[in-house]
PDB file of C-alpha atoms in Angstrom:
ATOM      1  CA  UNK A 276       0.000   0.000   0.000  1.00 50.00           C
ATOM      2  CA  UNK A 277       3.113   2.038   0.393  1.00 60.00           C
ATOM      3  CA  UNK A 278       2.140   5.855   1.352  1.00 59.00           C
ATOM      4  CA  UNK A 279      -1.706   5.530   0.387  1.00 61.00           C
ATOM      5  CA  UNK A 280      -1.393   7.737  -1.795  1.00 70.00           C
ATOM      6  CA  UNK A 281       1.581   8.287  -3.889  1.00 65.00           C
ATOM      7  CA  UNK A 282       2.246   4.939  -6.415  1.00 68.00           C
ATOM      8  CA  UNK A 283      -0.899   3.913  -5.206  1.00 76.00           C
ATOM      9  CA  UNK A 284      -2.327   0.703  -6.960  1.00 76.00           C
ATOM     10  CA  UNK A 285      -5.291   1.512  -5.254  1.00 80.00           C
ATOM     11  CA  UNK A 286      -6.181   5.025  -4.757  1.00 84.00           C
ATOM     12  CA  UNK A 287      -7.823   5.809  -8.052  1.00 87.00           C
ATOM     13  CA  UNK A 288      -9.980   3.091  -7.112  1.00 87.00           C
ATOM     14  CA  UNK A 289     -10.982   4.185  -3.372  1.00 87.00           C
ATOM     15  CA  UNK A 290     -11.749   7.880  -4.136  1.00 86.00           C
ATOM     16  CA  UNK A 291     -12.766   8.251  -8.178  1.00 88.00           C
ATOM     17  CA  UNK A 292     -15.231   4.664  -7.813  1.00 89.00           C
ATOM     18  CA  UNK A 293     -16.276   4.559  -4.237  1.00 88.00           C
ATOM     19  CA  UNK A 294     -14.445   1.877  -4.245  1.00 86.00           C
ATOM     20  CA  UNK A 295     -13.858  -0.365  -0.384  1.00 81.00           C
ATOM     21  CA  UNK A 296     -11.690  -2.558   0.848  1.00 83.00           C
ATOM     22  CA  UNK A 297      -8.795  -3.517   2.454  1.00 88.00           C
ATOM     23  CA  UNK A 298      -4.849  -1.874   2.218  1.00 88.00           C
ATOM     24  CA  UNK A 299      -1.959  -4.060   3.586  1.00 88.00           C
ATOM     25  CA  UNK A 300       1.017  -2.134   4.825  1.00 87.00           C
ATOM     26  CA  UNK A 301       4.454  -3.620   6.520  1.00 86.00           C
ATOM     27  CA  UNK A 302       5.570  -0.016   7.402  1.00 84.00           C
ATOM     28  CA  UNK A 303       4.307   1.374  10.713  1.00 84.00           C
ATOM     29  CA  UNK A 304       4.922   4.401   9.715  1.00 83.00           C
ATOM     30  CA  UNK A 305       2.851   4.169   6.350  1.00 85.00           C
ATOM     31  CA  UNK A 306       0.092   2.390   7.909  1.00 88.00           C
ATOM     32  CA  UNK A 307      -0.635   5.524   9.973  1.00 90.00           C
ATOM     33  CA  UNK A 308      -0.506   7.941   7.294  1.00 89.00           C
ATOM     34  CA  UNK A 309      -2.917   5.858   5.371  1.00 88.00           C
ATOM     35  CA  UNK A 310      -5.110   5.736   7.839  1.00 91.00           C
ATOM     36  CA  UNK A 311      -5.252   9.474   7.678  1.00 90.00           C
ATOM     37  CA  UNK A 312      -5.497   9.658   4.481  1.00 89.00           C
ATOM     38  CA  UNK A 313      -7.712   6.794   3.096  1.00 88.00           C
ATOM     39  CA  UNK A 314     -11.168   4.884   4.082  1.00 88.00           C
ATOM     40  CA  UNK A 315      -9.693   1.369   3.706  1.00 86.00           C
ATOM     41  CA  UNK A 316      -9.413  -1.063   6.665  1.00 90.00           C
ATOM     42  CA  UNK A 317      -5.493  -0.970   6.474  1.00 92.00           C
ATOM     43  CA  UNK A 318      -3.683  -4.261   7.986  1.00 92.00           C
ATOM     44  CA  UNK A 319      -0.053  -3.846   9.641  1.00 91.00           C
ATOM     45  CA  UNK A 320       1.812  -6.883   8.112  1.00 89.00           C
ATOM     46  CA  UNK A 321       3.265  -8.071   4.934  1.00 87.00           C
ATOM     47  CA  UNK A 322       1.405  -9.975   2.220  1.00 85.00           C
ATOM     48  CA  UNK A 323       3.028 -13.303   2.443  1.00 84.00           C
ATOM     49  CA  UNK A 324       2.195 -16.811   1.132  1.00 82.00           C
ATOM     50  CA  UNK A 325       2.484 -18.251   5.054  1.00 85.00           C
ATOM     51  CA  UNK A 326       1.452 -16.117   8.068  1.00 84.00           C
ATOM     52  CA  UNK A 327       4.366 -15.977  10.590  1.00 80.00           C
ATOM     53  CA  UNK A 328       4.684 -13.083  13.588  1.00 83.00           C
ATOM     54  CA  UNK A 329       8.027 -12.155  12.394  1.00 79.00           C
ATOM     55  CA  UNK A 330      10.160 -12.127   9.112  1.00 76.00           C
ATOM     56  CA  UNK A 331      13.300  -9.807   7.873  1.00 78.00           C
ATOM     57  CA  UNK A 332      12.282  -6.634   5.787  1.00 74.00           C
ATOM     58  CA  UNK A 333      14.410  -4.476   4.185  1.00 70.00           C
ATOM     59  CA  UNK A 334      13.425  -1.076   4.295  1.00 77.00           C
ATOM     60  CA  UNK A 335      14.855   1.507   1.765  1.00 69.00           C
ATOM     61  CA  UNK A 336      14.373   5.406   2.581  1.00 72.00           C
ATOM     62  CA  UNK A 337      14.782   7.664  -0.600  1.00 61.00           C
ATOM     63  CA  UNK A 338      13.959   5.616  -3.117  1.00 61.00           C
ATOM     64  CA  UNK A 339      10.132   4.893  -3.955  1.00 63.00           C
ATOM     65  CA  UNK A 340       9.135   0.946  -3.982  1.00 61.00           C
ATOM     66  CA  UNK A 341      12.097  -0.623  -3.101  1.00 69.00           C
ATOM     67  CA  UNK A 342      11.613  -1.760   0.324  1.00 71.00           C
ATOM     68  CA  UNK A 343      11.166  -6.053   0.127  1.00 71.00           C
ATOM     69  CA  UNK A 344      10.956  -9.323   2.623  1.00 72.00           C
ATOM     70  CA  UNK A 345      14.574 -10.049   3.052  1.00 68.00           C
ATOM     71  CA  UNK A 346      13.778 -13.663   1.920  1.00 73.00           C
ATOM     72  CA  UNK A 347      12.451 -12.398  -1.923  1.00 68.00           C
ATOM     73  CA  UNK A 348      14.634  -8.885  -2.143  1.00 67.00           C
ATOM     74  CA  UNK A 349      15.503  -9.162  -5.575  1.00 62.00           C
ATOM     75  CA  UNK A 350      18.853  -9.052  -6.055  1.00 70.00           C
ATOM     76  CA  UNK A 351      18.796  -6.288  -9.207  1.00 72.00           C
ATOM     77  CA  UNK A 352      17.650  -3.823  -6.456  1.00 69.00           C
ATOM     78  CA  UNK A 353      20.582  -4.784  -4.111  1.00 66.00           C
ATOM     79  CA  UNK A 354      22.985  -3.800  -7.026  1.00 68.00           C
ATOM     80  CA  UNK A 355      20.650  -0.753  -7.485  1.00 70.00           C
ATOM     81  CA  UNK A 356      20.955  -0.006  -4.267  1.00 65.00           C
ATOM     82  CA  UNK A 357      24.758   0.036  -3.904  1.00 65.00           C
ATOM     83  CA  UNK A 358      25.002   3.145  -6.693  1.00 71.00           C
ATOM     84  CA  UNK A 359      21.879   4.946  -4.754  1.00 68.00           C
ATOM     85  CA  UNK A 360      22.254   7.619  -1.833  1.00 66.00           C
ATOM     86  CA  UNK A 361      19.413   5.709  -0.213  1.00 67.00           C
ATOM     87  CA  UNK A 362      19.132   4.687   3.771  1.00 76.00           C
ATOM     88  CA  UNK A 363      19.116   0.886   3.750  1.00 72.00           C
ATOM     89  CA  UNK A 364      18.077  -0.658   7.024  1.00 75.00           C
ATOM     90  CA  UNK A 365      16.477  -3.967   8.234  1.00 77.00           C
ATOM     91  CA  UNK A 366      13.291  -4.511  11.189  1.00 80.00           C
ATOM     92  CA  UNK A 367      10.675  -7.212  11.517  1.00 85.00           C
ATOM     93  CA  UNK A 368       7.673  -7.401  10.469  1.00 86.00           C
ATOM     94  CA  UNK A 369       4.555  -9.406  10.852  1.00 89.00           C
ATOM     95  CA  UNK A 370       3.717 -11.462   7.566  1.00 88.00           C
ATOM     96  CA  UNK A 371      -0.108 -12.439   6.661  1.00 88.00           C
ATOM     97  CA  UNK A 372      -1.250 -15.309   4.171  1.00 90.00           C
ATOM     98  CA  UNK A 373      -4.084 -13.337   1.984  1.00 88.00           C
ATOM     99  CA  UNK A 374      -6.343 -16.473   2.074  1.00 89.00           C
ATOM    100  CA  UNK A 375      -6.738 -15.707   5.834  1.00 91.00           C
ATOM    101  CA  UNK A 376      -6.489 -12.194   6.108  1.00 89.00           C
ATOM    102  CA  UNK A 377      -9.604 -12.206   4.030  1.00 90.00           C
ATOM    103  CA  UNK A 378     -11.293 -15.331   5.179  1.00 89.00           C
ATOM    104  CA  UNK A 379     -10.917 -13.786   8.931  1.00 89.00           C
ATOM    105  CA  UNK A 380     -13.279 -10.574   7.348  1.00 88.00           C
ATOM    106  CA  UNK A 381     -15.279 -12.511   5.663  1.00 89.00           C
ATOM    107  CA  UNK A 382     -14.598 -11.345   2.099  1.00 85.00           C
ATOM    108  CA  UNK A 383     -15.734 -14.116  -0.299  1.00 84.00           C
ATOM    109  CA  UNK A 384     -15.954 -11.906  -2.976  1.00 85.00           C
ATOM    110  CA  UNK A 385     -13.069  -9.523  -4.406  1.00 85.00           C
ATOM    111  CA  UNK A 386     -13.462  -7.497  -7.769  1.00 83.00           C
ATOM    112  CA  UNK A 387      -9.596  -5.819  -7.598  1.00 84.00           C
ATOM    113  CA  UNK A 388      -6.780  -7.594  -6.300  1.00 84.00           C
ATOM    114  CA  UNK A 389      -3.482  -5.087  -6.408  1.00 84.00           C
ATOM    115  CA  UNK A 390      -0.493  -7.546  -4.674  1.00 79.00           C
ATOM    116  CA  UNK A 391       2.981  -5.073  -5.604  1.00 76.00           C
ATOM    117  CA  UNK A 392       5.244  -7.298  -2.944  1.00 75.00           C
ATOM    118  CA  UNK A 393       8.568  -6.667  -4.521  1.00 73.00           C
ATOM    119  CA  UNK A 394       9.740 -10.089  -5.730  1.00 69.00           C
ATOM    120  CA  UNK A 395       7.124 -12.216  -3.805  1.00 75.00           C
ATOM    121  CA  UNK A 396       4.349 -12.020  -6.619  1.00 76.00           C
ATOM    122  CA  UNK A 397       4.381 -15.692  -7.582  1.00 80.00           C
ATOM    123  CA  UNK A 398       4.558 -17.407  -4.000  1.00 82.00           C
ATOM    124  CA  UNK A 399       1.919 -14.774  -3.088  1.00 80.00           C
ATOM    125  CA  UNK A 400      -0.101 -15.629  -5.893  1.00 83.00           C
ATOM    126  CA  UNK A 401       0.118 -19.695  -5.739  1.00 86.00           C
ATOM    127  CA  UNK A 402      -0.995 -19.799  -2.059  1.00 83.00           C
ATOM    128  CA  UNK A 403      -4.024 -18.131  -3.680  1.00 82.00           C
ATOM    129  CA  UNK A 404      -7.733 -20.986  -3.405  1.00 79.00           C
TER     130      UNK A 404
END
């Protein structure tokens, strides 16, 4: 969900087709300004194929969409990275499989699924029913 509202997949969405729904953010410190920002239910964790409480992100300050799961950072952006003035630093975050994070709201139905999880796409997508 990055910022809510800059490189949003979803903004367009929430505010130009009354659109609703849920925003998943690993950064703290995005999830609050979306949640000043935007109507969405926004969920504090990464997108993950398997739930865990904990797993290595790689946060990247100054340059837009770069920030990853250590376990998928693509290794392009770690050569990227290394001719960048950019802040590079590593926390934990909390990692939720999409099948329950929507089962546990009871959202059978979805008409727009936006997943932008920086090289974790495919494992996102297969844990998909």
């Amino acid at each position: 969900a990055g910022d809510g509202v800059f490189g949003s997949n979803s903004f367009f969405f929430e505010f130009a087709r009354n659109w609703s729904g849920l925003c998943v953010e690993p950064l703290q410190a995005h999830v609050e300004q979306i949640r000043r920002t935007r109507r969405c239910e926004v969920v504090h964790a990464a997108a993950c194929a398997r739930s865990s409480a904990s797993e290595r992100f790689i946060r990247v300050e100054g340059v837009q969409g770069r920030s990853g799961l250590a376990a998928s950072f693509p290794g392009q952006y770690k050569q990227e990275l290394s001719r960048m003035p950019a802040r590079v630093t590593e926390e934990s975050v909390p990692c939720v499989n999409v099948n329950k994070l929507l089962a546990g709201r009871g959202m059978r139905r979805v008409d727009l699924f936006a997943l932008d999880v920086e090289g974790a796409e495919l494992d996102v997508l297969r844990s998909l029913e």
